[in-house]
mmCIF file of C-alpha atoms in Angstrom:
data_model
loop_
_atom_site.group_PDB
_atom_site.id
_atom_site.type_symbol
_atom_site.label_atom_id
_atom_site.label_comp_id
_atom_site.label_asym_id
_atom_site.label_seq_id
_atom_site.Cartn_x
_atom_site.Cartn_y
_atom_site.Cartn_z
ATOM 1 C CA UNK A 738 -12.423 108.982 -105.280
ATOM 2 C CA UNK A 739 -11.500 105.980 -107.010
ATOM 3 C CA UNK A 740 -7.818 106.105 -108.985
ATOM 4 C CA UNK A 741 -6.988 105.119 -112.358
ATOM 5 C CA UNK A 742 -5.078 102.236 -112.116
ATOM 6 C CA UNK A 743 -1.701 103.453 -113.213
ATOM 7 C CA UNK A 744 -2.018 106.657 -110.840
ATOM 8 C CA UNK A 745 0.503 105.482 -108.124
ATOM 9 C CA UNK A 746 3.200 103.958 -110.337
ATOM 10 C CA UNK A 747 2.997 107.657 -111.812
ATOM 11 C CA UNK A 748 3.551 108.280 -108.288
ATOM 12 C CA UNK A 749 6.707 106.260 -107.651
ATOM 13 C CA UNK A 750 10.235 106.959 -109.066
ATOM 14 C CA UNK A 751 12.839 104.210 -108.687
ATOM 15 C CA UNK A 752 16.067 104.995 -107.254
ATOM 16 C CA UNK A 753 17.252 102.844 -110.936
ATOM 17 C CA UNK A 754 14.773 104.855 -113.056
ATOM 18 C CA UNK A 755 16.117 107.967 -112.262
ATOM 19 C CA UNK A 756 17.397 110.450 -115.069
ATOM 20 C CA UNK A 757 19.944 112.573 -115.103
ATOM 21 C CA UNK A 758 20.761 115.759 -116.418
ATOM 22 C CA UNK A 759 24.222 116.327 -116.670
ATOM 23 C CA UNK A 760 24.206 120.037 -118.347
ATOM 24 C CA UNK A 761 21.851 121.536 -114.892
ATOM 25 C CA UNK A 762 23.710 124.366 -114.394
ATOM 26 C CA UNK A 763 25.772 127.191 -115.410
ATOM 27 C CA UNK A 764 28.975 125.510 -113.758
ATOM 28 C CA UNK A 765 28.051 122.063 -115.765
ATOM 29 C CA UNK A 766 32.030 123.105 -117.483
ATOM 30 C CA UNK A 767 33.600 123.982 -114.691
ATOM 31 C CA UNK A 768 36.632 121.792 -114.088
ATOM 32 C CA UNK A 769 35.706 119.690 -111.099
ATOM 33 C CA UNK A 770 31.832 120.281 -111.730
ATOM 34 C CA UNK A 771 31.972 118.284 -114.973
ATOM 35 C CA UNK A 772 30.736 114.551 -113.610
ATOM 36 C CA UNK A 773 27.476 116.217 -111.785
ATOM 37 C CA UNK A 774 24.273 114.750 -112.362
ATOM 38 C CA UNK A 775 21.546 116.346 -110.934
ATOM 39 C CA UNK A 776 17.787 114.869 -110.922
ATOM 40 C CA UNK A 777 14.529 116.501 -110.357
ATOM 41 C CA UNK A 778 11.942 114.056 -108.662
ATOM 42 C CA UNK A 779 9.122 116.363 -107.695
ATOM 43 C CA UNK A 780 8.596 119.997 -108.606
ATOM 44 C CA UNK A 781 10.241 121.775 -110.924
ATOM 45 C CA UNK A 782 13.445 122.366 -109.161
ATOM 46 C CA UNK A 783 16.332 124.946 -109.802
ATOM 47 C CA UNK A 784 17.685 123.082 -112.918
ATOM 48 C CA UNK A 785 19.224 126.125 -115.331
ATOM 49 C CA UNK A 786 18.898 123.729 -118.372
ATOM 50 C CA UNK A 787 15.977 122.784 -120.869
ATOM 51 C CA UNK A 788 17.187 119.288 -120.738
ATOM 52 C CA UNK A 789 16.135 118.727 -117.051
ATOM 53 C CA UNK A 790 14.107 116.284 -116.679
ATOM 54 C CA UNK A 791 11.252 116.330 -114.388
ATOM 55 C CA UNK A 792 9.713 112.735 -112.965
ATOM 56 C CA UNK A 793 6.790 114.338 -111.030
ATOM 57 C CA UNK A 794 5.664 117.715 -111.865
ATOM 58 C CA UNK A 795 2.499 117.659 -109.211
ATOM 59 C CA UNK A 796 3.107 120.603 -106.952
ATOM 60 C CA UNK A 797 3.162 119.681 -103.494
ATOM 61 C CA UNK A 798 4.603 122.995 -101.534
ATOM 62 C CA UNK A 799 7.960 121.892 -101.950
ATOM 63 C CA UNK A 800 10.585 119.981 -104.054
ATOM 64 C CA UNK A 801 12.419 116.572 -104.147
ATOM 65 C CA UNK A 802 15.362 117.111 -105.992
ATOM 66 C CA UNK A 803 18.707 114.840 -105.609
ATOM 67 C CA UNK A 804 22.783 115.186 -106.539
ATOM 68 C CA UNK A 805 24.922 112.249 -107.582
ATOM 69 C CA UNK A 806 28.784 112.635 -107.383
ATOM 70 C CA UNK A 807 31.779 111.187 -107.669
ATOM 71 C CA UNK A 808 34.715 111.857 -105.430
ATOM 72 C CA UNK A 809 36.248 115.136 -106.025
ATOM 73 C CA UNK A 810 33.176 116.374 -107.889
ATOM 74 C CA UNK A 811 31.807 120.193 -106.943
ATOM 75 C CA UNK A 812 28.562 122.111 -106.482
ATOM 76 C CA UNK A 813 29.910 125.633 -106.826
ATOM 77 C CA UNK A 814 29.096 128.413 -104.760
ATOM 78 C CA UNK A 815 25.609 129.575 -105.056
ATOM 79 C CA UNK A 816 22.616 131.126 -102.869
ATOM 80 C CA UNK A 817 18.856 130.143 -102.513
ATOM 81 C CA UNK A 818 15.844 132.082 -102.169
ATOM 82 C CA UNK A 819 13.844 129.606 -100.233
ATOM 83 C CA UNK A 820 14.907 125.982 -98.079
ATOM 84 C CA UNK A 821 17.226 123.898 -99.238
ATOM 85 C CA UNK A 822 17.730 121.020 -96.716
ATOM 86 C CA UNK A 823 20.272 118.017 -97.528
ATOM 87 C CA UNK A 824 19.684 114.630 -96.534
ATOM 88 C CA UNK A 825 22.385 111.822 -97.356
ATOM 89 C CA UNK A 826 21.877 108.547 -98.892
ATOM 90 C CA UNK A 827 25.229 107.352 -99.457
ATOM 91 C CA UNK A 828 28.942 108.926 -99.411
ATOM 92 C CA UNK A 829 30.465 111.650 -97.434
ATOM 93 C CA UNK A 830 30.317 115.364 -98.292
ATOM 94 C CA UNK A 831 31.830 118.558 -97.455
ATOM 95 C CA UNK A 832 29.762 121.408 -97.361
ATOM 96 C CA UNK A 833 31.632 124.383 -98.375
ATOM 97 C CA UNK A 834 30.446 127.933 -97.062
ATOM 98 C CA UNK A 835 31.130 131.653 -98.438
ATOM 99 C CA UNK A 836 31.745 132.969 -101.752
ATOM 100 C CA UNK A 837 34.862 131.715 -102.301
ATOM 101 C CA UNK A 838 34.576 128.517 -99.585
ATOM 102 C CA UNK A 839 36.464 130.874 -97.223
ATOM 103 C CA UNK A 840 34.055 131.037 -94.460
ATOM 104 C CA UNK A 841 34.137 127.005 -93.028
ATOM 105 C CA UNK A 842 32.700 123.431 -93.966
ATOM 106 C CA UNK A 843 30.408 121.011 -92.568
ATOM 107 C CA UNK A 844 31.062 117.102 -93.056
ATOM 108 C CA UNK A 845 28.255 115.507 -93.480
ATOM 109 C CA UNK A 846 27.784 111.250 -94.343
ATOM 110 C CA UNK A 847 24.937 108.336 -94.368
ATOM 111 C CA UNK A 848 21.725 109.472 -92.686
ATOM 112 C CA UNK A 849 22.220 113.173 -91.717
ATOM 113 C CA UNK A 850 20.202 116.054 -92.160
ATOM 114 C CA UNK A 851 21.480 119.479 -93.040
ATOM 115 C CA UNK A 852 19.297 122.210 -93.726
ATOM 116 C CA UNK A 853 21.353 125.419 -94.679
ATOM 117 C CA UNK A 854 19.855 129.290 -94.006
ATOM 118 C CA UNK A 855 18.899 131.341 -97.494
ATOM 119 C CA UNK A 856 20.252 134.109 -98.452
ATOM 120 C CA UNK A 857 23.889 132.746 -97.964
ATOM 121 C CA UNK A 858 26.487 131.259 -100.229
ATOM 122 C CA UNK A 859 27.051 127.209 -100.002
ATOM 123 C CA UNK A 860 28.582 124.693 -102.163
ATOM 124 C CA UNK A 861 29.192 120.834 -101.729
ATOM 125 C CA UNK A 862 32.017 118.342 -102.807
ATOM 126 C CA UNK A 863 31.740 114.713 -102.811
ATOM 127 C CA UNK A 864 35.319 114.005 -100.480
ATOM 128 C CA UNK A 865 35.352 110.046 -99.722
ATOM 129 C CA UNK A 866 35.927 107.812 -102.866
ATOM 130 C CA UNK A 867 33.392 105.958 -105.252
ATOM 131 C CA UNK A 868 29.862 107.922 -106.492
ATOM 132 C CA UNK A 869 27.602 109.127 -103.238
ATOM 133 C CA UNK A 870 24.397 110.401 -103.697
ATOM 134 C CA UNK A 871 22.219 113.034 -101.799
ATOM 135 C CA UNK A 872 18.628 113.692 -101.821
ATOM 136 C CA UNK A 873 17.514 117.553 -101.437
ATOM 137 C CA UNK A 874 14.406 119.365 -100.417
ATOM 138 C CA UNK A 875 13.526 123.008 -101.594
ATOM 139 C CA UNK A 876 10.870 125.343 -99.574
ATOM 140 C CA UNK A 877 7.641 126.493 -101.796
ATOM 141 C CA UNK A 878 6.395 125.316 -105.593
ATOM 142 C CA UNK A 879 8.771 127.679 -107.032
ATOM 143 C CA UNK A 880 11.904 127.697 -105.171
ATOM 144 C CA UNK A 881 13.142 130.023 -107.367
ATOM 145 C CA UNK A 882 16.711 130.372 -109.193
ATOM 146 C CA UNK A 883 20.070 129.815 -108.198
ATOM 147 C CA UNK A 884 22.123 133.121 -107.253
ATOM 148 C CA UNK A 885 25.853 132.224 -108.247
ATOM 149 C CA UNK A 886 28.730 133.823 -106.699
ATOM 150 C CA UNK A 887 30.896 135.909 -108.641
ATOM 151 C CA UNK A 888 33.258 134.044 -109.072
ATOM 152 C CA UNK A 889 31.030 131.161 -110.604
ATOM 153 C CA UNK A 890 30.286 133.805 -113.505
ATOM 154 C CA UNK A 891 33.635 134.376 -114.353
ATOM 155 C CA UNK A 892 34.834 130.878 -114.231
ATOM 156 C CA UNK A 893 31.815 129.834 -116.568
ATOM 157 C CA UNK A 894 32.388 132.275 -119.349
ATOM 158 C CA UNK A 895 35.896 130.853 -120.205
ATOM 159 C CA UNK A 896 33.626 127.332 -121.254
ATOM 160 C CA UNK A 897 30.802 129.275 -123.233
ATOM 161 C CA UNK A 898 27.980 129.357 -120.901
ATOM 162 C CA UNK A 899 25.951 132.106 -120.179
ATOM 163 C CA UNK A 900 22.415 132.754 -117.688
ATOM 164 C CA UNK A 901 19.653 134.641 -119.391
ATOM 165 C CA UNK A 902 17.885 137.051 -116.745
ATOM 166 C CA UNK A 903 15.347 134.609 -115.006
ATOM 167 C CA UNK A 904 17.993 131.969 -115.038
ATOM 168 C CA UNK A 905 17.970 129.809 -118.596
ATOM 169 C CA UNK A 906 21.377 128.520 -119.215
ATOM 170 C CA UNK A 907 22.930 129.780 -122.743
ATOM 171 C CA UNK A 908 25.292 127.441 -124.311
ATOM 172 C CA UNK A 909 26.985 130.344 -126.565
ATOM 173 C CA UNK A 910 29.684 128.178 -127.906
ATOM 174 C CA UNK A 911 26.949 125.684 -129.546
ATOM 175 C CA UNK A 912 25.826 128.432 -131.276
ATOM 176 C CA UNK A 913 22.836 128.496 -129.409
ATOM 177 C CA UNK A 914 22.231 132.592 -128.726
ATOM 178 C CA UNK A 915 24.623 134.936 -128.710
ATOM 179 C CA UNK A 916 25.409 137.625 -125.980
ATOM 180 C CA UNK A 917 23.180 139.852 -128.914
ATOM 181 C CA UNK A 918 19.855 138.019 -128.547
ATOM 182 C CA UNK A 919 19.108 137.782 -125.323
ATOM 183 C CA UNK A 920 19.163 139.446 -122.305
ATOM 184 C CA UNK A 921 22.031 137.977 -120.218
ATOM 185 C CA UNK A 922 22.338 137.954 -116.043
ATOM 186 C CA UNK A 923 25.389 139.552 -114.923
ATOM 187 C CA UNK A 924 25.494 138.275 -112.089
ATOM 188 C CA UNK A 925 25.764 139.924 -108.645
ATOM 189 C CA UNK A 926 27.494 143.429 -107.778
ATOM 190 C CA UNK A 927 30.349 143.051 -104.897
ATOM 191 C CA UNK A 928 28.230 144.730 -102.708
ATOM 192 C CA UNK A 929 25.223 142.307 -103.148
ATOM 193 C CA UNK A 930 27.348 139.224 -102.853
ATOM 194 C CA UNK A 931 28.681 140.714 -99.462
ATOM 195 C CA UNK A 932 25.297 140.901 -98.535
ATOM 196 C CA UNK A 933 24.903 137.332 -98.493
ATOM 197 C CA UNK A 934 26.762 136.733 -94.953
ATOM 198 C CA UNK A 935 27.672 133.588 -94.135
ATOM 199 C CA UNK A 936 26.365 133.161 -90.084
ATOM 200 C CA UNK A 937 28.801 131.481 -87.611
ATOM 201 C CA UNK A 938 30.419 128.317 -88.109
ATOM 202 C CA UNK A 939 28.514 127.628 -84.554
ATOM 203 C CA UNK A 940 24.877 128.383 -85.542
ATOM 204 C CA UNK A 941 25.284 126.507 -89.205
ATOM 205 C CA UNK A 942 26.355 123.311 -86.713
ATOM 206 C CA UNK A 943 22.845 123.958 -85.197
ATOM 207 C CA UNK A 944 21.509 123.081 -88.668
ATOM 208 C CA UNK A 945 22.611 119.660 -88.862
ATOM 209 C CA UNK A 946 21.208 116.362 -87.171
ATOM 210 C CA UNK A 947 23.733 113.543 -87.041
ATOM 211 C CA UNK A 948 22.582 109.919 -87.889
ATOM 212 C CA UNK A 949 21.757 108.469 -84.766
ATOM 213 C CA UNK A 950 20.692 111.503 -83.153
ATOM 214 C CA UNK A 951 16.861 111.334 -83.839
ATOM 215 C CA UNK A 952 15.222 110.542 -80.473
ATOM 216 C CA UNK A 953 11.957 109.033 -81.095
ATOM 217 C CA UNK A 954 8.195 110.462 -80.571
ATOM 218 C CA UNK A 955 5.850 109.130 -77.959
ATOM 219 C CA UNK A 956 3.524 111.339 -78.879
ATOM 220 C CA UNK A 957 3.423 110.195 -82.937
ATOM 221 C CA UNK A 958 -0.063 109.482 -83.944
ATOM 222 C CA UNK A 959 2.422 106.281 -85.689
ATOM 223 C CA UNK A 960 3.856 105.297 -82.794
ATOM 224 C CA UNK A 961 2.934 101.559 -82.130
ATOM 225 C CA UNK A 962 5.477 98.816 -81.195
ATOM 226 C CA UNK A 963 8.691 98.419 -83.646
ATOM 227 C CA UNK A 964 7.042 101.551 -84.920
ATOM 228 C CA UNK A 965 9.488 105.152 -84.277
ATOM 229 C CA UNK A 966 9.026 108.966 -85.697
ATOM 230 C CA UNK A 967 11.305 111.236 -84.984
ATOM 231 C CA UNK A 968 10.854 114.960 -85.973
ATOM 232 C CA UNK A 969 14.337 116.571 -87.821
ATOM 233 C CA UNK A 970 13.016 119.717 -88.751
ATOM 234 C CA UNK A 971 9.975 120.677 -86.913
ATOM 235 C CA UNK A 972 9.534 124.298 -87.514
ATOM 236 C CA UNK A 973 7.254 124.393 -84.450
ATOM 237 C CA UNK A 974 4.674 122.785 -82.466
ATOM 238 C CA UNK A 975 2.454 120.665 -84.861
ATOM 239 C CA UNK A 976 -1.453 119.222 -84.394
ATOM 240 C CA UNK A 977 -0.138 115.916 -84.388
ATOM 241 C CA UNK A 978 1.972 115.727 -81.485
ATOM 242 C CA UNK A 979 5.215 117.562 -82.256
ATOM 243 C CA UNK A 980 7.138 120.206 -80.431
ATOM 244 C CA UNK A 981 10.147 121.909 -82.345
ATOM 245 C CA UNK A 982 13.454 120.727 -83.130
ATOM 246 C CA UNK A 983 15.739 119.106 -83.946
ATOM 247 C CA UNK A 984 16.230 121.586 -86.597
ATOM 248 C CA UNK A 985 13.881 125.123 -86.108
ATOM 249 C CA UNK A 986 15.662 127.186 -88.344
ATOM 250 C CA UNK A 987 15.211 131.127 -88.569
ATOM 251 C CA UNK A 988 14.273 131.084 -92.012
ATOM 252 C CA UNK A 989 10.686 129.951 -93.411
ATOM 253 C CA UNK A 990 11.101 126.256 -94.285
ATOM 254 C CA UNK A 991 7.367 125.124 -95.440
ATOM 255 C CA UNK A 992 7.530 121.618 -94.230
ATOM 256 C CA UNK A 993 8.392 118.989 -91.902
ATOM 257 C CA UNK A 994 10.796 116.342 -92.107
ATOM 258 C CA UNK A 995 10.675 113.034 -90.349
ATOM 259 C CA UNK A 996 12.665 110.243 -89.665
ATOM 260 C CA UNK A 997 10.121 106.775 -90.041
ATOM 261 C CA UNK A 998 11.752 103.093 -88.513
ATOM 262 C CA UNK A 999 10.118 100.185 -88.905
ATOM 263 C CA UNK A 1000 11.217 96.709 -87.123
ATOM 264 C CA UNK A 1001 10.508 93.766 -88.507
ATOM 265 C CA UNK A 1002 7.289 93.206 -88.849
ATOM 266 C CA UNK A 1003 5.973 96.607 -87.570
ATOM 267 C CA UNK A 1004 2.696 97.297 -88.823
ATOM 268 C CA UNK A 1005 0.915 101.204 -89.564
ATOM 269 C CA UNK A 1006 -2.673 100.485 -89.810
ATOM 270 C CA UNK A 1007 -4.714 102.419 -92.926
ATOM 271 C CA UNK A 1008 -4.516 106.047 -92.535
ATOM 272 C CA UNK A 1009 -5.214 109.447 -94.119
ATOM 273 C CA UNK A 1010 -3.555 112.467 -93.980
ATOM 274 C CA UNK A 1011 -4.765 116.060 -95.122
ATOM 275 C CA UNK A 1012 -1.144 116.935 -96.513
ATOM 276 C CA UNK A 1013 1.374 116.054 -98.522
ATOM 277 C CA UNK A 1014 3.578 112.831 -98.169
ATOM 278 C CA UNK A 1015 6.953 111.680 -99.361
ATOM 279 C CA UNK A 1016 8.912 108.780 -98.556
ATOM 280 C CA UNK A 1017 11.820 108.728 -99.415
ATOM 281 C CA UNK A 1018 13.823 105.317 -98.309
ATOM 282 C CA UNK A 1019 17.103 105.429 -96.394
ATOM 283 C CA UNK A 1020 17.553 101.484 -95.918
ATOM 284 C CA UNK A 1021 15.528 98.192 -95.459
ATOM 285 C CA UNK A 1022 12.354 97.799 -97.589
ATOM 286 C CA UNK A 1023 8.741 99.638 -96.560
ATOM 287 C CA UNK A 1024 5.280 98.010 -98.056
ATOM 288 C CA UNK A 1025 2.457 101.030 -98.832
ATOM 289 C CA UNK A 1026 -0.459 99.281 -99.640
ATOM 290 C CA UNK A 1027 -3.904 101.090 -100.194
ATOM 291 C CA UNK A 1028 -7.417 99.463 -101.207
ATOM 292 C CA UNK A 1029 -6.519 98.245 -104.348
ATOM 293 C CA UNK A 1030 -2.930 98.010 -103.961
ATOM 294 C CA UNK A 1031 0.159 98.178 -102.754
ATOM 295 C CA UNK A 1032 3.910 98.748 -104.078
ATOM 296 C CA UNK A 1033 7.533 97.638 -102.444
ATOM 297 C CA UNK A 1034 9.888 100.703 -101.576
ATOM 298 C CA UNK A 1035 13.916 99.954 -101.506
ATOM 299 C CA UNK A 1036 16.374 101.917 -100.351
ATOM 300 C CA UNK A 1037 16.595 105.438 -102.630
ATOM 301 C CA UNK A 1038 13.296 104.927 -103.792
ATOM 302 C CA UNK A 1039 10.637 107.988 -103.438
ATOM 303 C CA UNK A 1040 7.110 107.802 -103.518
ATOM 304 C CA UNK A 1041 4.668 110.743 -102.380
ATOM 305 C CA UNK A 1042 1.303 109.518 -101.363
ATOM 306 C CA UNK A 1043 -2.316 111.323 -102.641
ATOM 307 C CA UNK A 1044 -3.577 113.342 -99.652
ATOM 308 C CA UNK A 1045 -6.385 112.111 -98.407
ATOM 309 C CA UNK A 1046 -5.871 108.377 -99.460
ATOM 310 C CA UNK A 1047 -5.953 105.755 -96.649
ATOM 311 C CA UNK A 1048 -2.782 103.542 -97.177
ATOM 312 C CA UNK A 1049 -0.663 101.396 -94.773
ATOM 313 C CA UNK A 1050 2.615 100.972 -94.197
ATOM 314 C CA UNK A 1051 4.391 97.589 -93.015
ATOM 315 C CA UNK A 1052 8.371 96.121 -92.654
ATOM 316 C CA UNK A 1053 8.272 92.913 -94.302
ATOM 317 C CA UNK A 1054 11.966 92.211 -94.440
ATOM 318 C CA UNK A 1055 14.751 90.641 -91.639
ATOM 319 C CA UNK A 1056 16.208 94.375 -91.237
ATOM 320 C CA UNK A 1057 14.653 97.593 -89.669
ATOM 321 C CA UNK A 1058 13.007 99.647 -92.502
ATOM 322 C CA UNK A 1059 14.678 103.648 -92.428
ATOM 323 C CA UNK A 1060 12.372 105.917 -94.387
ATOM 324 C CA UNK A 1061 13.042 110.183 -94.517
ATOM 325 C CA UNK A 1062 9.507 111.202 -94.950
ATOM 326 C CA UNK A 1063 8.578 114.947 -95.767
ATOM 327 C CA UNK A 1064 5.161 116.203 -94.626
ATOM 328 C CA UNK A 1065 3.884 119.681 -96.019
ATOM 329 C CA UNK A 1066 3.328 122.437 -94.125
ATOM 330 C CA UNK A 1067 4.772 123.494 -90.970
ATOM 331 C CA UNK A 1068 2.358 122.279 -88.773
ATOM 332 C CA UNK A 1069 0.987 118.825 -90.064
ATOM 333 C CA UNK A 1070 -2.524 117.672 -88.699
ATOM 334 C CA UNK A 1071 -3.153 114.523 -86.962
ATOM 335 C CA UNK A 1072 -3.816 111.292 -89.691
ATOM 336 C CA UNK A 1073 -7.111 110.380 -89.953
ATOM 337 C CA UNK A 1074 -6.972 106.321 -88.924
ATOM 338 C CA UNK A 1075 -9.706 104.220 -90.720
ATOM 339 C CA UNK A 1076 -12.704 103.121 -87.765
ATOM 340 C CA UNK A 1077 -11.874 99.006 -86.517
ATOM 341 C CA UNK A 1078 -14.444 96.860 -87.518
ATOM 342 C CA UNK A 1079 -16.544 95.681 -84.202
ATOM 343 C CA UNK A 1080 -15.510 92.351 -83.497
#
């Protein structure tokens, strides 16, 4: 099927083009929350707020979403439904655990993966100085709505913002709605944030993979000199050559994510694949190019590529080419390579 000709710029957000929202969520007043900006690249995210805005709303099975943050800043204490899986461009974060960050923390920096369990409470500070920025991946179309801690609730009311039930953030002190008009969320009982255990400090360390830890696949259909794949979270054995690890987890996570590297000069002949694709860069510079096309990717760039469309990929630059790529599903088929021309 032929595409219109603007179809993959639609298809690629810059890393400069993206928007934030700095009013996401119900801790957007918070002190220490305040300099936030959260971005939604594919899917429609978690965002709280009407002024979210959304740079590719094609549903894929999962979500691109990203944080940027200044030192200091905080993600507050809140639960998820389905995956939510960190990966770090830039900057060094703490990841705080437990209601009330009582139950340990995780350091993660440049180029590790951290997927944390649902159903338990998790927040994130930006601790080394200048602005760092993460990308984020959430299981399923609709992830579903941030569960806040309690103490999230409280600390939100003294700056005017309230959650409708299904998770709409009310600015009450704008005059927006008042407590009378709507139906508000109360947030959880005790007993239902207890529920949300945080596991041991020892089996959340399972859930992270350290830059530099990725051992490269053999067995990658990509695999071709100065070309690497290494699976990060492979929920299990996959059709095209992947057996799990290093990240299984015991909760459902819907996709796969892989770690692409590209020498100089390293070349991925024209391919299909029967799922969905998104690159998102790390460092170095990747060329996709397609039949009628092709586009540049720099680092913190993200393009997702139409399933089913044969496309290329090739390291043009002096410096290897670092790409995060999420596949859909949990067990990805084998890419479809276009047939060699005899002679």
């Amino acid at each position: 099927m032929p595409l219109a000709p603007d179809a993959m710029d639609q298809r690629l957000v810059r890393y400069a083009d993206l928007v934030p929202c700095r009013t996401a969520f119900l801790d957007t007043r918070t002190p220490g929350s305040t300099e936030k900006e959260n971005f939604t690249i594919i899917g429609a995210g978690v965002s709280e707020s009407a002024e979210q805005h959304v740079h590719i709303t094609e549903k894929h099975g999962f979500n691109i979403g990203a944080a940027r943050q200044p030192f200091g800043c905080v993600n507050s204490q809140h639960s998820h439904d389905t995956a939510e899986v960190f990966v770090v461009h830039s900057g060094t974060w703490r990841l705080l655990f437990g209601a009330n960050r009582e139950d340990g923390t995780l350091e993660i920096g440049p180029g590790d993966v951290a997927s944390v369990p649902i159903h338990m409470f998790r927040g994130f500070e930006k601790v080394d100085q200048g602005v760092g920025f993460l990308f984020t991946v959430l299981g399923q179309d609709d992830p579903g709505k941030v569960t806040w801690a309690p103490a999230v609730f409280q600390a939100a009311q003294g700056h005017g913002l309230k959650l409708a039930k299904g998770g709409r953030l009310i600015d009450t002190s704008a005059g927006e709605a008042s407590a009378d008009d709507v139906e508000l969320d109360t947030g959880l009982t005790q007993e239902q944030a207890d529920a949300l255990a945080t596991p041991p400090m020892e089996k959340l360390a399972q859930c992270v993979v350290r830059a530099g830890e990725a051992v490269a696949n053999p067995n990658s259909p990509l695999a071709a000199p100065g070309v690497e794949e290494a699976g990060l979270i492979v929920p299990q054995a996959t059709d095209d050559g992947f057996e799990p690890g290093l990240i299984t987890g015991w909760w459902p996570h819907g996709f796969n994510l892989r770690q692409l590297t590209l020498a100089t000069g390293a070349y991925v002949p024209m391919h299909a694949r029967s799922e969905a694709e998104v690159l998102m860069v790390q460092s170095g510079t990747m060329e996709v190019s397609w039949a009628d096309g092709n586009v540049i990717l720099g680092a913190g760039d993200t393009f997702t590529v139409p399933v089913d469309l044969d496309h290329a990929f090739r390291n043009t630059a002096s410096v290897d080419a670092v790409v995060f790529v999420v596949r859909g599903g949990e067990n990805p088929a084998r890419p479809i390579f276009q047939a060699r021309s005899a002679g």
